[in-house]
Amino acid sequence: MSEPNPLLSGLAGRCPNCGEGFLFDGFLKVAPACEVCGYDFAKADSGDGPAVFIILIAGFGVGFAALITEFTIHPPIWVHLILWLPLTLIVSLGLMRPLKGVMLAAQFMNRAAEARHDD
């Protein structure tokens, strides 16, 4: 059997080492270790990286859609609030877990935990 792609495994919320175990123990809480291969996730820290990408992706997508809607249809402000606030929340929450998984998998691929000296 071939090695799994760590980025695709992280995107799916799976262990970047084996591709089978769960990466998360809840919505965003990282599991202490993989239950299949035993890989330790204790040093995994995605920091603010996923939040930055979510802000950029959701902000561009929803902002662009809101501007197009404003310039073509000219709806009242309450229509913008009803459309774009829930969409922003849905897009942000929908991207949060996959992007955090990708960031953790990128750390695994680049062996970032081995470079840390703060233990």
Coordinates of N, CA and C in Angstrom, one line a residue:
M1 N 0.8 -1.2 0.0 CA 0.0 0.0 0.0 C 0.9 1.2 0.0
S2 N 0.5 2.3 -0.8 CA 1.3 3.5 -0.9 C 1.0 4.4 0.3
E3 N 1.9 5.3 0.5 CA 1.8 6.4 1.5 C 0.7 7.3 1.1
P4 N -0.2 7.7 2.1 CA -1.2 8.7 1.8 C -0.6 10.1 1.6
N5 N -1.3 10.9 0.8 CA -0.9 12.3 0.6 C -1.3 13.0 1.9
P6 N -0.3 13.6 2.6 CA -0.6 14.2 3.9 C -1.6 15.4 3.8
L7 N -1.5 16.2 2.7 CA -2.4 17.3 2.5 C -3.8 16.9 2.3
L8 N -4.0 15.9 1.5 CA -5.4 15.4 1.3 C -5.9 14.7 2.6
S9 N -5.1 14.1 3.3 CA -5.5 13.5 4.6 C -5.9 14.6 5.6
G10 N -5.1 15.6 5.6 CA -5.4 16.8 6.5 C -6.7 17.4 6.1
L11 N -6.9 17.6 4.8 CA -8.1 18.2 4.3 C -9.4 17.4 4.7
A12 N -9.2 16.1 4.8 CA -10.3 15.2 5.2 C -10.4 15.0 6.7
G13 N -9.5 15.6 7.4 CA -9.5 15.5 8.9 C -8.9 14.2 9.4
R14 N -8.1 13.6 8.6 CA -7.4 12.3 8.9 C -6.0 12.5 9.3
C15 N -5.4 11.5 9.9 CA -4.0 11.6 10.3 C -3.1 11.7 9.1
P16 N -2.2 12.7 9.1 CA -1.3 12.9 7.9 C -0.3 11.8 7.8
N17 N 0.0 11.0 8.9 CA 0.9 10.0 8.8 C 0.4 8.7 8.2
C18 N -0.8 8.2 8.6 CA -1.3 7.0 8.0 C -2.5 7.2 7.1
G19 N -3.2 8.3 7.3 CA -4.4 8.6 6.5 C -5.7 7.9 7.0
E20 N -5.6 7.2 8.1 CA -6.8 6.5 8.5 C -7.4 7.0 9.8
G21 N -6.5 7.4 10.8 CA -7.0 7.8 12.1 C -7.5 9.3 12.0
F22 N -8.3 9.6 13.0 CA -8.9 11.0 13.1 C -7.9 12.0 13.6
L23 N -7.8 13.1 13.0 CA -6.9 14.2 13.3 C -7.5 15.1 14.5
F24 N -8.9 15.1 14.5 CA -9.6 16.0 15.4 C -10.3 15.2 16.5
D25 N -10.4 15.7 17.7 CA -11.1 15.2 18.8 C -12.2 16.2 19.1
G26 N -13.1 16.4 18.2 CA -14.1 17.5 18.4 C -14.1 18.3 17.1
F27 N -14.7 19.5 17.2 CA -14.8 20.3 15.9 C -13.4 20.8 15.5
L28 N -12.7 21.4 16.5 CA -11.4 22.0 16.2 C -10.3 21.5 17.1
K29 N -10.6 20.8 18.1 CA -9.6 20.3 19.1 C -8.8 19.1 18.4
V30 N -7.5 19.3 18.4 CA -6.6 18.3 17.8 C -6.5 17.1 18.8
A31 N -6.7 15.9 18.3 CA -6.6 14.7 19.1 C -5.1 14.6 19.7
P32 N -5.0 14.0 20.8 CA -3.6 13.8 21.4 C -2.7 12.9 20.5
A33 N -3.3 11.9 19.9 CA -2.5 11.0 19.1 C -3.4 10.3 18.1
C34 N -2.9 9.7 17.1 CA -3.7 8.9 16.1 C -4.0 7.6 16.8
E35 N -5.3 7.2 16.7 CA -5.7 5.9 17.3 C -5.3 4.7 16.5
V36 N -4.9 5.0 15.2 CA -4.5 3.8 14.4 C -3.0 3.6 14.4
C37 N -2.2 4.6 14.1 CA -0.7 4.5 14.0 C 0.0 5.0 15.2
G38 N -0.7 5.7 16.1 CA -0.1 6.2 17.3 C 0.7 7.5 17.2
Y39 N 0.7 8.1 16.0 CA 1.5 9.3 15.8 C 1.0 10.4 16.8
D40 N 2.0 11.1 17.4 CA 1.7 12.0 18.4 C 1.5 13.4 17.8
F41 N 0.3 14.0 18.1 CA -0.1 15.3 17.7 C 0.1 16.4 18.7
A42 N 0.9 16.1 19.8 CA 1.0 17.0 20.9 C 1.7 18.3 20.5
K43 N 2.7 18.2 19.5 CA 3.4 19.4 19.1 C 2.7 20.1 17.9
A44 N 1.6 19.6 17.5 CA 1.0 20.2 16.3 C 0.3 21.5 16.8
D45 N 0.6 22.6 16.1 CA 0.0 23.9 16.4 C -0.1 24.6 15.0
S46 N -1.4 24.9 14.7 CA -1.6 25.6 13.4 C -1.5 27.1 13.5
G47 N -1.6 27.6 14.8 CA -1.5 29.0 15.0 C -2.7 29.8 14.4
D48 N -2.4 30.9 13.8 CA -3.4 31.7 13.2 C -3.5 31.5 11.7
G49 N -2.8 30.6 11.1 CA -2.7 30.4 9.7 C -4.1 30.1 9.1
P50 N -4.9 29.2 9.6 CA -6.2 28.9 9.0 C -7.1 30.1 9.1
A51 N -7.1 30.9 10.1 CA -7.9 32.0 10.3 C -7.6 33.1 9.2
V52 N -6.3 33.3 8.9 CA -5.9 34.2 7.9 C -6.5 33.8 6.5
F53 N -6.3 32.6 6.2 CA -6.8 32.1 4.9 C -8.3 32.2 4.8
I54 N -9.0 31.9 5.9 CA -10.5 31.9 5.9 C -10.9 33.4 5.7
I55 N -10.3 34.3 6.4 CA -10.6 35.7 6.2 C -10.5 36.2 4.8
L56 N -9.4 35.8 4.2 CA -9.1 36.1 2.8 C -10.1 35.5 1.8
I57 N -10.3 34.2 2.0 CA -11.2 33.5 1.1 C -12.7 34.0 1.2
A58 N -13.2 34.0 2.5 CA -14.6 34.4 2.7 C -14.8 35.8 2.4
G59 N -13.8 36.7 2.8 CA -13.9 38.1 2.6 C -14.0 38.4 1.1
F60 N -13.1 37.8 0.3 CA -13.1 38.0 -1.1 C -14.4 37.5 -1.8
G61 N -14.8 36.3 -1.4 CA -16.0 35.7 -2.1 C -17.3 36.4 -1.7
V62 N -17.5 36.6 -0.4 CA -18.7 37.3 0.0 C -18.7 38.7 -0.4
G63 N -17.6 39.4 -0.2 CA -17.5 40.8 -0.6 C -17.7 41.0 -2.0
F64 N -17.1 40.2 -2.9 CA -17.4 40.3 -4.3 C -18.8 40.1 -4.7
A65 N -19.4 39.1 -4.1 CA -20.9 38.8 -4.3 C -21.7 40.0 -3.9
A66 N -21.4 40.5 -2.7 CA -22.2 41.7 -2.2 C -22.1 42.9 -3.1
L67 N -20.9 43.1 -3.6 CA -20.7 44.3 -4.5 C -21.4 44.1 -5.8
I68 N -21.3 42.9 -6.4 CA -22.0 42.6 -7.6 C -23.5 42.8 -7.4
T69 N -24.0 42.3 -6.3 CA -25.5 42.4 -6.0 C -25.9 43.9 -5.8
E70 N -25.1 44.6 -5.2 CA -25.4 46.0 -4.9 C -25.4 46.8 -6.2
F71 N -24.4 46.6 -7.1 CA -24.3 47.4 -8.3 C -25.3 46.9 -9.4
T72 N -25.8 45.7 -9.3 CA -26.7 45.2 -10.4 C -28.2 45.3 -9.9
I73 N -28.5 45.0 -8.7 CA -29.9 44.9 -8.2 C -30.3 46.1 -7.3
H74 N -29.4 46.7 -6.6 CA -29.6 47.8 -5.7 C -30.6 47.5 -4.6
P75 N -30.4 46.4 -3.9 CA -31.4 46.0 -2.8 C -31.2 46.9 -1.6
P76 N -32.3 46.9 -0.7 CA -32.1 47.7 0.5 C -31.1 47.0 1.4
I77 N -30.6 47.7 2.4 CA -29.5 47.2 3.3 C -30.0 46.0 4.1
W78 N -31.2 45.8 4.4 CA -31.7 44.6 5.2 C -31.5 43.4 4.3
V79 N -31.6 43.5 3.0 CA -31.4 42.3 2.2 C -30.0 41.9 2.2
H80 N -29.1 42.9 2.2 CA -27.6 42.5 2.3 C -27.4 41.8 3.6
L81 N -27.9 42.3 4.7 CA -27.7 41.7 6.0 C -28.2 40.3 6.1
I82 N -29.4 40.1 5.5 CA -30.0 38.7 5.5 C -29.2 37.8 4.6
L83 N -28.7 38.3 3.5 CA -27.9 37.4 2.6 C -26.5 37.1 3.1
W84 N -25.7 38.2 3.3 CA -24.3 38.1 3.5 C -23.8 37.7 4.8
L85 N -24.5 38.1 5.9 CA -24.0 37.7 7.2 C -24.1 36.2 7.5
P86 N -25.2 35.6 7.2 CA -25.3 34.1 7.3 C -24.3 33.4 6.3
L87 N -24.2 33.9 5.1 CA -23.2 33.3 4.2 C -21.8 33.4 4.7
T88 N -21.4 34.5 5.2 CA -20.1 34.6 5.8 C -19.9 33.6 6.9
L89 N -20.8 33.5 7.8 CA -20.7 32.5 8.9 C -20.6 31.1 8.4
I90 N -21.4 30.7 7.4 CA -21.4 29.4 6.8 C -20.1 29.1 6.1
V91 N -19.6 30.0 5.3 CA -18.3 29.8 4.6 C -17.2 29.7 5.7
S92 N -17.2 30.6 6.7 CA -16.1 30.6 7.6 C -16.1 29.3 8.4
L93 N -17.2 28.8 8.9 CA -17.3 27.6 9.7 C -17.0 26.4 8.8
G94 N -17.4 26.5 7.6 CA -17.2 25.3 6.7 C -15.7 25.2 6.3
L95 N -15.0 26.2 6.2 CA -13.6 26.2 5.9 C -12.6 26.0 7.1
M96 N -13.1 26.2 8.3 CA -12.3 26.2 9.4 C -11.6 24.8 9.7
R97 N -12.3 23.8 9.7 CA -11.7 22.5 10.0 C -10.8 22.0 8.9
P98 N -11.3 22.0 7.6 CA -10.4 21.5 6.5 C -9.1 22.3 6.5
L99 N -9.1 23.6 6.6 CA -7.9 24.4 6.5 C -7.0 24.2 7.7
K100 N -7.5 24.0 8.9 CA -6.7 23.7 10.0 C -6.0 22.3 9.8
G101 N -6.8 21.4 9.2 CA -6.2 20.1 8.9 C -5.1 20.2 7.9
V102 N -5.2 21.0 6.9 CA -4.2 21.2 5.9 C -3.0 21.8 6.5
M103 N -3.1 22.8 7.4 CA -2.0 23.5 8.0 C -1.2 22.5 8.9
L104 N -2.0 21.6 9.7 CA -1.3 20.6 10.5 C -0.6 19.6 9.6
A105 N -1.2 19.2 8.5 CA -0.5 18.3 7.6 C 0.7 18.9 7.0
A106 N 0.7 20.2 6.7 CA 1.8 20.8 6.1 C 3.0 20.8 7.1
Q107 N 2.7 21.0 8.4 CA 3.7 20.9 9.4 C 4.3 19.5 9.5
F108 N 3.4 18.5 9.3 CA 3.9 17.1 9.3 C 4.8 16.9 8.1
M109 N 4.4 17.3 6.9 CA 5.2 17.2 5.7 C 6.6 17.8 5.8
N110 N 6.6 19.0 6.5 CA 7.9 19.7 6.6 C 8.6 19.4 7.9
R111 N 8.1 18.5 8.6 CA 8.7 18.1 9.9 C 8.9 19.3 10.8
A112 N 7.9 20.2 10.9 CA 8.1 21.4 11.7 C 8.2 21.1 13.2
A113 N 7.6 20.1 13.7 CA 7.6 19.7 15.1 C 9.0 19.4 15.5
E114 N 9.8 18.8 14.6 CA 11.2 18.5 14.9 C 12.1 19.7 15.1
A115 N 11.7 20.8 14.5 CA 12.6 22.0 14.5 C 12.3 22.9 15.7
R116 N 11.3 22.6 16.5 CA 10.9 23.4 17.6 C 11.9 23.1 18.8
H117 N 12.3 24.1 19.5 CA 13.3 23.9 20.6 C 12.7 24.5 21.9
D118 N 11.4 24.6 22.0 CA 10.8 25.2 23.2 C 10.3 24.2 24.2
D119 N 10.7 22.9 24.1 CA 10.3 21.9 25.1 C 11.0 22.1 26.4

